[in-house]
CSV table of C-alpha atoms in Angstrom, one decimal:
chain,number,residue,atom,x,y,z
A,1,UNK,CA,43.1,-29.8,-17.3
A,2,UNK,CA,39.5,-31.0,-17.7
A,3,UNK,CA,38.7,-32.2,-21.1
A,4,UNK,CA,35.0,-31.2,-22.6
A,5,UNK,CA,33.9,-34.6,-23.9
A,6,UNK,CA,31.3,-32.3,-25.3
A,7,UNK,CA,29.2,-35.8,-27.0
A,8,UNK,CA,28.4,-34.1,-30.1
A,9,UNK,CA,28.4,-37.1,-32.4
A,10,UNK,CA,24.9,-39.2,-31.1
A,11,UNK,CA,25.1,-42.6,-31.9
A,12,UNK,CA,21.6,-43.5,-29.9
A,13,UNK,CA,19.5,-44.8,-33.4
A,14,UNK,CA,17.4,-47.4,-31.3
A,15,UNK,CA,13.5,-46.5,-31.2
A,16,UNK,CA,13.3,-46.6,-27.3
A,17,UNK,CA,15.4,-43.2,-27.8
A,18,UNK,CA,14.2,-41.4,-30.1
A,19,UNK,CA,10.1,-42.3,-28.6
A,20,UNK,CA,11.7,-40.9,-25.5
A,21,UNK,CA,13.1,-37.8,-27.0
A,22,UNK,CA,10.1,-36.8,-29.2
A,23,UNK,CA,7.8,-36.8,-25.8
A,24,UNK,CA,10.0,-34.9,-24.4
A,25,UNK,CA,9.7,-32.6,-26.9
A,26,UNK,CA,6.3,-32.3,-27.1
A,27,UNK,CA,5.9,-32.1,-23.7
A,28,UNK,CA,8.3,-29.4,-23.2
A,29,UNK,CA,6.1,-27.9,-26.4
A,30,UNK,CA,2.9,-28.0,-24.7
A,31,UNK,CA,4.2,-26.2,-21.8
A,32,UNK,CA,6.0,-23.0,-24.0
A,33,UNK,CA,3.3,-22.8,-26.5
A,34,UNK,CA,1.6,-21.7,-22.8
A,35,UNK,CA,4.0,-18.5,-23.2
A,36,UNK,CA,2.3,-16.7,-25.7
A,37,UNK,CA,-1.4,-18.0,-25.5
A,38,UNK,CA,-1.8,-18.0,-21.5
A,39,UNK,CA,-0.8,-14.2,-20.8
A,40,UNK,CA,-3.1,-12.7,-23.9
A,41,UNK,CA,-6.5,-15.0,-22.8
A,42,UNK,CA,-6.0,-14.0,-18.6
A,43,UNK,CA,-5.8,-10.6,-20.1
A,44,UNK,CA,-8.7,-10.8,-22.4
A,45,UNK,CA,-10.4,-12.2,-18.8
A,46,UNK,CA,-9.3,-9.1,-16.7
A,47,UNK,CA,-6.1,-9.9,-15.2
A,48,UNK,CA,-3.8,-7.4,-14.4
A,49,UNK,CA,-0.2,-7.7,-15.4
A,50,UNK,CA,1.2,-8.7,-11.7
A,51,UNK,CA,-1.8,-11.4,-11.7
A,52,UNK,CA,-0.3,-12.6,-15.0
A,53,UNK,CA,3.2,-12.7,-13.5
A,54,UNK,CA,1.6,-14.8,-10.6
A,55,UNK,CA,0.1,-17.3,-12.9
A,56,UNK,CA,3.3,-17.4,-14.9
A,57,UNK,CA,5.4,-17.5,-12.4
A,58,UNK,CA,3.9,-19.5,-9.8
A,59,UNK,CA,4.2,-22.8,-12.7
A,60,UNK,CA,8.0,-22.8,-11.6
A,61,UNK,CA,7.9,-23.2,-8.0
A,62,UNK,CA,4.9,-25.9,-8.4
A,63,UNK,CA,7.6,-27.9,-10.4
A,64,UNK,CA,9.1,-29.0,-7.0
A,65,UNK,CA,5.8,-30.3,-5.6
A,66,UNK,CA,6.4,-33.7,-6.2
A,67,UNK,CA,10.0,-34.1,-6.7
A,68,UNK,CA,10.5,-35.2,-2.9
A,69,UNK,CA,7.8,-38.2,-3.5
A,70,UNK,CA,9.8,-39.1,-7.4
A,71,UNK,CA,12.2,-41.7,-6.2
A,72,UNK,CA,9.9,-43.5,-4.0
A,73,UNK,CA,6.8,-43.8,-6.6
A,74,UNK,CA,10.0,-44.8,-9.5
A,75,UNK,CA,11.1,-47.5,-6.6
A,76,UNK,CA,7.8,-49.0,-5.7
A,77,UNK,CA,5.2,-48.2,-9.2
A,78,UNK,CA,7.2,-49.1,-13.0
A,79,UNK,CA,8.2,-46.2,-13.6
A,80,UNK,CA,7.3,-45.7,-17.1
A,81,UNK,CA,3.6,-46.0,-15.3
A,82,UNK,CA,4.3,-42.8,-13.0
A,83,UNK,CA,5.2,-40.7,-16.1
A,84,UNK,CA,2.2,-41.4,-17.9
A,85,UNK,CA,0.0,-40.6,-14.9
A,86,UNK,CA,2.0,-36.6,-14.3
A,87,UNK,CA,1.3,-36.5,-18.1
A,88,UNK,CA,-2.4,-37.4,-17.7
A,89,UNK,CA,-2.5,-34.5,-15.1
A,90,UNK,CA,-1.1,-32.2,-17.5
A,91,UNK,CA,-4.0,-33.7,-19.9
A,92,UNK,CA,-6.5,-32.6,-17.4
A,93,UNK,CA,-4.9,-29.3,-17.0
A,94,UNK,CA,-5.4,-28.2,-20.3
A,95,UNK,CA,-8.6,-29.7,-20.9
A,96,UNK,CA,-9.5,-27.5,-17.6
A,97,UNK,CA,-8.2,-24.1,-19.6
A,98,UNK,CA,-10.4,-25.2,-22.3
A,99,UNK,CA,-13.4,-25.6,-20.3
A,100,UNK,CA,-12.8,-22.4,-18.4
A,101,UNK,CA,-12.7,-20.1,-22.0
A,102,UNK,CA,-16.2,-21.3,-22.4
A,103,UNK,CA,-18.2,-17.9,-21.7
A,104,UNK,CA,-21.0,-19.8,-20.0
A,105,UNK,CA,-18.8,-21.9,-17.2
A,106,UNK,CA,-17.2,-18.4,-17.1
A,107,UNK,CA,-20.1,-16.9,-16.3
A,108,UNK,CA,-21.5,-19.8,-14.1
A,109,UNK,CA,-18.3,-19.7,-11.8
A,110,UNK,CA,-17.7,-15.9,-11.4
A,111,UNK,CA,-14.6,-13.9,-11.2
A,112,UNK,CA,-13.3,-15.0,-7.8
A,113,UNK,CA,-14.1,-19.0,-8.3
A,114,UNK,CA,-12.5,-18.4,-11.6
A,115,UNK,CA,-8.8,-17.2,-10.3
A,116,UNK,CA,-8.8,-20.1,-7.9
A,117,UNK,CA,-9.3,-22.2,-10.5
A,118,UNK,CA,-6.8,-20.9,-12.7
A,119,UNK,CA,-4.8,-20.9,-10.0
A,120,UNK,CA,-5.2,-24.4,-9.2
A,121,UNK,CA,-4.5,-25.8,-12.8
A,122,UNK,CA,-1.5,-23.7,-13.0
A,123,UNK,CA,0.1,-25.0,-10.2
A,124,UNK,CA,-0.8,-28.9,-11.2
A,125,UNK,CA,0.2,-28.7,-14.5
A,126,UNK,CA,3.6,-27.1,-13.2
A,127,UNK,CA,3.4,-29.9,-10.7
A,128,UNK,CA,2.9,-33.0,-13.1
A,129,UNK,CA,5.4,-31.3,-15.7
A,130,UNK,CA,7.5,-31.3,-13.3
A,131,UNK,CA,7.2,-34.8,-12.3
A,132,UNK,CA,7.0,-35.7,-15.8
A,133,UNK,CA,10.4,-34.5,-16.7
A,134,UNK,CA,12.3,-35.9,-13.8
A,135,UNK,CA,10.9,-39.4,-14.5
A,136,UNK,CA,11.3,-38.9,-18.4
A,137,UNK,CA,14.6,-37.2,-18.6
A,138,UNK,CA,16.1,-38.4,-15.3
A,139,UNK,CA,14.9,-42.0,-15.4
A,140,UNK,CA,13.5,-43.2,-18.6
A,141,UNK,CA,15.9,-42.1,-20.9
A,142,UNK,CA,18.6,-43.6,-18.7
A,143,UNK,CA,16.9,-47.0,-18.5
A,144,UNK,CA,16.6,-47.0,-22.5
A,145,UNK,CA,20.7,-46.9,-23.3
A,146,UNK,CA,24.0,-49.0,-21.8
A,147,UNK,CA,25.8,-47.0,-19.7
A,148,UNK,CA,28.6,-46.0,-22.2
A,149,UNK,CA,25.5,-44.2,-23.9
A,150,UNK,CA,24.1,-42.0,-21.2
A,151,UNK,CA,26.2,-39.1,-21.2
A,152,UNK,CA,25.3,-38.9,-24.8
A,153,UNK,CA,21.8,-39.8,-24.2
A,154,UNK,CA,21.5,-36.7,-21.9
A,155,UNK,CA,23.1,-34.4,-24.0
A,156,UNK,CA,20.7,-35.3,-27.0
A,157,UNK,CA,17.2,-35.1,-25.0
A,158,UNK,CA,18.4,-31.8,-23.6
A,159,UNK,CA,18.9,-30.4,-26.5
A,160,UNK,CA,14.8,-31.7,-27.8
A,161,UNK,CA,13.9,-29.7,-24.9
A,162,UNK,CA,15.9,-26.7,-25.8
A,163,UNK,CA,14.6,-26.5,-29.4
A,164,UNK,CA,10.8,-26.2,-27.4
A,165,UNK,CA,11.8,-23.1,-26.1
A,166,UNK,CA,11.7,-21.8,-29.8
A,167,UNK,CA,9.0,-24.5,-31.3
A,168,UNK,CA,6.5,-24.3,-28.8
A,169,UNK,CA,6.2,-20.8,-28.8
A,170,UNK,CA,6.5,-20.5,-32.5
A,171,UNK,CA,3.5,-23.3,-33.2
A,172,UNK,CA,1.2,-21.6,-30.8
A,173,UNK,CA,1.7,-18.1,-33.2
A,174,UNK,CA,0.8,-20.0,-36.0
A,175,UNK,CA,-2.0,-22.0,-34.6
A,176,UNK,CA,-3.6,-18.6,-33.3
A,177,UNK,CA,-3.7,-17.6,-36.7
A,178,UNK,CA,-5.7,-20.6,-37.5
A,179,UNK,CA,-7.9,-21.8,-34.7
A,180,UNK,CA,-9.6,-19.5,-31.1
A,181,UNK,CA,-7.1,-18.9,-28.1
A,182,UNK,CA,-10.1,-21.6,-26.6
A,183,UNK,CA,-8.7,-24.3,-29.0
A,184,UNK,CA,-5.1,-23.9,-28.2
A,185,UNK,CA,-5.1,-25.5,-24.7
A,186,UNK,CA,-6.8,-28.9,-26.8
A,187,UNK,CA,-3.9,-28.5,-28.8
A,188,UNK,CA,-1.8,-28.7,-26.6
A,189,UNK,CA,-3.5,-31.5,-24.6
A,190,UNK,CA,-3.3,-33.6,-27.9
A,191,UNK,CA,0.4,-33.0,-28.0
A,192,UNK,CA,0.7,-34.4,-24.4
A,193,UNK,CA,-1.7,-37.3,-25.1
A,194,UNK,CA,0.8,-38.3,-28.4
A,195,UNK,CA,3.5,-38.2,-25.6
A,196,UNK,CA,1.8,-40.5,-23.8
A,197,UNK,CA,1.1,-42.8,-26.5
A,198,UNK,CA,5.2,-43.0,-27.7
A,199,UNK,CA,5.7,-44.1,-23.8
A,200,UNK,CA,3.1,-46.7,-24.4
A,201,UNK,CA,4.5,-48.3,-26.9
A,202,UNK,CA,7.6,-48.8,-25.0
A,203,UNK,CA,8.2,-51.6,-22.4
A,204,UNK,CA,9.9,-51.2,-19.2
A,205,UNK,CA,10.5,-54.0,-17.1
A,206,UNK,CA,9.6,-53.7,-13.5
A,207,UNK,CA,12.1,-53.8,-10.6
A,208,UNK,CA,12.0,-54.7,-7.6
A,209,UNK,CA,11.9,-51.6,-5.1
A,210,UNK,CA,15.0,-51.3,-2.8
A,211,UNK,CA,15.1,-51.9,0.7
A,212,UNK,CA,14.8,-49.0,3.1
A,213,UNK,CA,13.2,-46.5,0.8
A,214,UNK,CA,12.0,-43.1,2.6
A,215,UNK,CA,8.9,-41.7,1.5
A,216,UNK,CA,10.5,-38.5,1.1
A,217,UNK,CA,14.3,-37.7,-0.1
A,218,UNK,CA,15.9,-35.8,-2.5
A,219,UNK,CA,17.0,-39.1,-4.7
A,220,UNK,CA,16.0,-38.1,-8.2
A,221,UNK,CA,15.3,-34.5,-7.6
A,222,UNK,CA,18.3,-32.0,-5.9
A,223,UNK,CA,21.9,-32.6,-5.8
A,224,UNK,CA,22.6,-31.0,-2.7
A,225,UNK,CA,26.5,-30.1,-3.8
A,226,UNK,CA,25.2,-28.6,-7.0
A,227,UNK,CA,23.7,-25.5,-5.4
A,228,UNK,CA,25.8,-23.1,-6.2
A,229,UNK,CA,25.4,-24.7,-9.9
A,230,UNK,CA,22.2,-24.5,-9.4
A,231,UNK,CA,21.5,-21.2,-8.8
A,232,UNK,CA,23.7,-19.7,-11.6
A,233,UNK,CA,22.1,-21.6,-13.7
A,234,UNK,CA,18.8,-19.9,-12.6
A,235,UNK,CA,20.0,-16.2,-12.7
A,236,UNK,CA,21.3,-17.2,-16.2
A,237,UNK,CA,17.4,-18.3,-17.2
A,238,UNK,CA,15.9,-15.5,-15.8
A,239,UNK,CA,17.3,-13.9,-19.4
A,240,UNK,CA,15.2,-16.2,-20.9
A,241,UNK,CA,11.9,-15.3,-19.3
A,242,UNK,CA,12.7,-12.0,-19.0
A,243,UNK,CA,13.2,-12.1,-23.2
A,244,UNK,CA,9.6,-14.2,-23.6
A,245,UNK,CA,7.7,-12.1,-21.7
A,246,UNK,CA,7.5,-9.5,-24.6
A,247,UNK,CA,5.4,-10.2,-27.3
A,248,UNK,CA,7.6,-11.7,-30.1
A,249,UNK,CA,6.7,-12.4,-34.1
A,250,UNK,CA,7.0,-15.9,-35.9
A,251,UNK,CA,10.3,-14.8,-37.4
A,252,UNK,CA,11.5,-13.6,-33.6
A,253,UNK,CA,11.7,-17.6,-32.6
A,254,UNK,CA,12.2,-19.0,-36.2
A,255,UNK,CA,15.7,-17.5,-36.0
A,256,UNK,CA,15.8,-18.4,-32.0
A,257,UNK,CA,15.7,-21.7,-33.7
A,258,UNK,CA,18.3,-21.0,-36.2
A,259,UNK,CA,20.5,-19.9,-33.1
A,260,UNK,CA,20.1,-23.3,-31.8
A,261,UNK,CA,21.4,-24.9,-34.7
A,262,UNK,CA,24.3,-22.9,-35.0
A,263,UNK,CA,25.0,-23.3,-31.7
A,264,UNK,CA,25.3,-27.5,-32.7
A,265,UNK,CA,27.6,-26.3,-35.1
A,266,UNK,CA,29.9,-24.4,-32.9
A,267,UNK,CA,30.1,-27.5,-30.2
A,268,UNK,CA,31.3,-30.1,-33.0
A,269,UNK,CA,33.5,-27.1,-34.9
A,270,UNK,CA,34.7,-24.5,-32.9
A,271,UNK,CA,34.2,-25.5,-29.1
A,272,UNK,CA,35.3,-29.1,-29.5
A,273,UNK,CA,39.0,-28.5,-28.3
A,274,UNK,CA,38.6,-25.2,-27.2
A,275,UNK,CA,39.5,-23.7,-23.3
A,276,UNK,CA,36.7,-25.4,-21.1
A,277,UNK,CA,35.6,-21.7,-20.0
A,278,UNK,CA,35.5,-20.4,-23.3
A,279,UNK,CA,31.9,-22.1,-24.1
A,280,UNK,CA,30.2,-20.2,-20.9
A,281,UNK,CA,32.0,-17.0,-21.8
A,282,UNK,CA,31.5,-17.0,-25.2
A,283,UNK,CA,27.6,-17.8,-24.7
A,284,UNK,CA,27.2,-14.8,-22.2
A,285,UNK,CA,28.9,-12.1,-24.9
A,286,UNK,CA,26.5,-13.3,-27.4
A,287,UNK,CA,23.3,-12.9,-25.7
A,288,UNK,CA,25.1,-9.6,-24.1
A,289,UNK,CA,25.6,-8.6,-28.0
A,290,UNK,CA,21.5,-9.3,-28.6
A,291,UNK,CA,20.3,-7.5,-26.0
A,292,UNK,CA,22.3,-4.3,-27.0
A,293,UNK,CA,21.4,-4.7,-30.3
A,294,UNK,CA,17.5,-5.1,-29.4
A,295,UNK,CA,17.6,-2.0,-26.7
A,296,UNK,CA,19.4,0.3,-29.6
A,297,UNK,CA,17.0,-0.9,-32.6
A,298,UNK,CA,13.8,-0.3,-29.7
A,299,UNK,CA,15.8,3.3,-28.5
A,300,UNK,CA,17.0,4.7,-31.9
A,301,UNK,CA,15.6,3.1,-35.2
A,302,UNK,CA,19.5,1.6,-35.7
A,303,UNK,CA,18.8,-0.2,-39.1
A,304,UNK,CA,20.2,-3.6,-37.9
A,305,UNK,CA,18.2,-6.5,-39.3
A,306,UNK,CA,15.7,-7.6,-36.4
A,307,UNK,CA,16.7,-11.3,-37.7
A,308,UNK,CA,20.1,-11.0,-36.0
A,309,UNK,CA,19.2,-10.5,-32.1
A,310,UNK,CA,17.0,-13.8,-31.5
A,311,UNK,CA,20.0,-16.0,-33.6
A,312,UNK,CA,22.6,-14.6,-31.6
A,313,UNK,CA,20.8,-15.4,-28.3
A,314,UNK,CA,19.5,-18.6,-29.5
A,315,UNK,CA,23.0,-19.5,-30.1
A,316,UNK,CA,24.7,-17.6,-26.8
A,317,UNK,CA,21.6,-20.0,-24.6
A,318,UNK,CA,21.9,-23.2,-26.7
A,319,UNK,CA,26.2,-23.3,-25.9
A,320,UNK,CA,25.6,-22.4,-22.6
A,321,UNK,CA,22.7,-24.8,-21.3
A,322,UNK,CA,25.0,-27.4,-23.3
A,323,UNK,CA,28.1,-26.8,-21.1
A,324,UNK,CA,25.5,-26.3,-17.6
A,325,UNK,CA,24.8,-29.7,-18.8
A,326,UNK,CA,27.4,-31.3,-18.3
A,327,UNK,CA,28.8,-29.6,-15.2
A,328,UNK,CA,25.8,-31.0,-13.3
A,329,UNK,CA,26.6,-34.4,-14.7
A,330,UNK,CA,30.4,-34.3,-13.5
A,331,UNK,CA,29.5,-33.1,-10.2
A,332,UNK,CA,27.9,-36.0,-9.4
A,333,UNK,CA,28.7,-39.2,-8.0
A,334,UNK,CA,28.1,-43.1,-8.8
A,335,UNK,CA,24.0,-43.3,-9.2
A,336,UNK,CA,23.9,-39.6,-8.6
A,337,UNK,CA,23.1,-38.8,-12.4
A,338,UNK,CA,19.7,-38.5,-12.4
A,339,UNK,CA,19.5,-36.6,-10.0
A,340,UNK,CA,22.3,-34.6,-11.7
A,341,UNK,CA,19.7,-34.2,-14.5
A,342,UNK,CA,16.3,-33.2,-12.5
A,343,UNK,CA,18.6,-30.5,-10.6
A,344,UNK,CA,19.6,-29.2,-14.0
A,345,UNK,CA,15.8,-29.0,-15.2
A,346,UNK,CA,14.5,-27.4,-12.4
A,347,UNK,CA,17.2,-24.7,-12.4
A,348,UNK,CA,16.5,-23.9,-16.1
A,349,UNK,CA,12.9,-23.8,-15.5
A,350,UNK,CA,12.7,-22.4,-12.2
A,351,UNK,CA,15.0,-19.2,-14.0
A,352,UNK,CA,12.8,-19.0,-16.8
A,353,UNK,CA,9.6,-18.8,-14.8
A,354,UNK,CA,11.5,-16.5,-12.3
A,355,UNK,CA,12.2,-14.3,-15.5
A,356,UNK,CA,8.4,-13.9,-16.7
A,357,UNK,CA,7.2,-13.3,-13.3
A,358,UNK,CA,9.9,-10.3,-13.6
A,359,UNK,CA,8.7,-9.4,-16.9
A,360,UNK,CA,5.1,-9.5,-16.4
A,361,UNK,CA,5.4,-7.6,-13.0
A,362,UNK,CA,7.5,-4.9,-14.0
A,363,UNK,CA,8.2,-4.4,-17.5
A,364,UNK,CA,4.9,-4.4,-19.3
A,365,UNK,CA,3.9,-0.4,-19.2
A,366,UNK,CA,4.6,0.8,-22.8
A,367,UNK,CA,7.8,1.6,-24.5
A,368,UNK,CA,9.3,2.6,-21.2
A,369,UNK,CA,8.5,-0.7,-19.8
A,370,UNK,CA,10.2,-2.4,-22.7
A,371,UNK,CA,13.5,-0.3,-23.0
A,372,UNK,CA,13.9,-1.0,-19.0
A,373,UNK,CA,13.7,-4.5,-19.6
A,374,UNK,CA,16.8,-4.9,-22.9
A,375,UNK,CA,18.4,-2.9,-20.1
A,376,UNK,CA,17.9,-5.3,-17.2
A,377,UNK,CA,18.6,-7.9,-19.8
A,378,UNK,CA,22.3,-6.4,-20.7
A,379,UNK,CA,22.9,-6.2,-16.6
A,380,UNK,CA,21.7,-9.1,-15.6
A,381,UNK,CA,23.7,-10.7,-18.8
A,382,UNK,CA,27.2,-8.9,-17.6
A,383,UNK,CA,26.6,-9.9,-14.1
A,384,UNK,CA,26.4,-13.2,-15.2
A,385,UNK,CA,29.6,-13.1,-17.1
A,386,UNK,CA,31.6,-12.0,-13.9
A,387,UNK,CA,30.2,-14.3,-11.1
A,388,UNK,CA,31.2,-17.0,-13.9
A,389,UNK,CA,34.4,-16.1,-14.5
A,390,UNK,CA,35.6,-14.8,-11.3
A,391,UNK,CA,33.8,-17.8,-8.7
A,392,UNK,CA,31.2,-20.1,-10.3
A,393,UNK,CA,34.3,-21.5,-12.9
A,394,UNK,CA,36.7,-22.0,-10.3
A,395,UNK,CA,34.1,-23.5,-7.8
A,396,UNK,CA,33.3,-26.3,-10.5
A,397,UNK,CA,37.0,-27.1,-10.5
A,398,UNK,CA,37.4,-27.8,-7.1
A,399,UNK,CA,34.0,-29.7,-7.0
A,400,UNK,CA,34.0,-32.1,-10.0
A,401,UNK,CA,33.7,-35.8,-9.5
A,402,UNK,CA,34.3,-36.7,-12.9
């Protein structure tokens, strides 16, 4: 029977780490606090809902741009040296939001030079983020522990990135309160600048490139035997877009966030000797559970506190992208783990994008709209829980390397 060596208890107190982790989490918190603010300013500009979708969308699928080019610029440039260059892309990205919500370029470029535009800095900041994370995550954060470390090292900057989902979001609510929608993208341009400052001040020796390396491969970017891994993992995430597509409160992803923590709790506590299937299963039920509980409050007026929903599904996510975690890590093989890890990132973000393109497209015509969607939701949640426990468990099984 596999054992979970879920690595709850970090030990990982050197600097290198936790400079790492903390750009990672601001990238990651630069690129949600885009969920709120990006839909209501295209709006405000004219766009439609499916041209919102687009530009929402289209951020996911410009995440693989350059992950074919990642391991040969990591061989032959230090690599610390090609992360800061996707995050000074994502620097320029936002500055090029800012410039854009000026009313006079606005009015200079015209509506049509204005879409490509958006277009184009969409699909480069999904691009360098991209990049960013496969380097960071995949690479970086590697580099920085002893080998005994790293499948703690994973776990922990995973779970940075998780807590964005909630933070970034939640930041850019209270900032709007405070500052122009204009303002926001410098805001979030100073987060990424900060990131690139912590990678500064770390040093990375260089090594030597090895022999024979192809421009183009999928070394640091797909596990081709993950696939099927890969795209559960991606009709799981879809819930996730699908959920932050519609407008949410402060309180909505404070207790997202509060689900996250208990969801830490229930790894060390109640999952830590528990049936290895028990972790996906369990997750599923409880974001099943929010979703009913949303659709009947939305439908009926039930008096259930609006507080419960978002903690159940932060906690239902946060135990299941745990435990997706560390499936792609033990299906991979000797030097295959960062490449484990960019797989795993691009299926979560590739879902959640997948899911706001849905959202936006589809589900954004009034209180019909909205009920449709908790409903899709609950489906798409259930069908999840069957393809898990009736192939994608038993497929891991017979797959594992570790």
């Amino acid at each position: 029977m596999d054992t979970q060596n879920t690595p709850v208890h970090v030990r990982l107190w050197h600097k290198d780490f936790w400079f790492l982790s903390i750009a990672n989490l601001l990238l990651c918190m630069s690129v949600y606090m885009m969920v709120p603010v990006l839909p209501s300013w295209l709006y405000s500009i004219g766009f439609s809902h499916f041209g919102v979708a687009a530009v929402m969308g289209v951020f996911g699928l410009s995440m693989l741009l350059f992950g074919p080019f990642c391991n040969y610029w990591v061989q032959h440039y230090r690599r610390n040296h090609v992360c800061r260059m996707a995050i000074i892309l994502m620097l320029v990205s936002y500055i090029g939001f800012y410039t854009l919500g000026q009313s006079s370029v606005a009015v200079f470029f015209g509506a049509d030079t204005m879409l490509a535009i958006i277009w184009g800095l969409r699909i480069i900041l999904g691009a360098a983020f991209g990049l960013s994370q496969m380097v960071l995550c995949s690479t970086l954060i590697i580099d920085s522990c002893e080998s005994f470390q790293r499948t703690e090292a994973n776990y922990a900057v995973a779970w940075f990135g998780r807590f964005a989902l909630s933070l970034g979001p939640l930041s850019a609510l209270v900032c709007q309160q405070l500052i122009t929608t204009e303002t926001m993208f410098l805001v979030m341009g100073a987060f990424s600048f900060v990131a690139i400052l912590l990678i500064q001040m770390i040093g990375f020796p260089f090594r030597a490139p090895e022999e024979n390396q192809r421009v183009v491969s999928l070394d640091r970017f797909f596990l081709p035997e993950s696939w099927p891994l890969f795209l559960h993992l991606m009709l799981m995430t879809v819930i996730v877009g699908l959920l932050l597509s519609v407008p949410h409160n402060v309180a909505f992803y404070s207790m997202i966030m509060v689900g996250f923590f208990f969801a830490l709790l229930a790894e060390k506590f109640v999952f830590a000797d528990a049936d290895l299937k028990s972790e996906v299963i369990s997750g599923l039920i409880l974001v099943g559970v929010s979703f009913f509980m949303m659709h009947r409050m939305f439908v009926s007026g039930t008096p259930l506190s609006e507080l419960v929903p978002p903690v159940l599904f932060g906690l239902g996510i946060g135990v299941i992208g745990s435990r997706f975690l560390l499936f792609f890590i033990k299906l991979s093989r000797h030097c295959q783990r960062g490449t484990s890890q960019s797989s795993f990132l691009l299926a979560w973000e590739l879902g959640v994008c997948l899911g706001l393109y849905v959202g936006y497209a589809l589900f954004q015509t009034g209180p019909t709209g909205l009920r449709t969607l908790y409903q899709v939701g609950l489906v798409l949640t259930l069908a999840n829980l069957l393809i898990y426990h009736l192939l994608t468990h038993r497929w891991y099984l017979n797959h594992k390397n570790r």
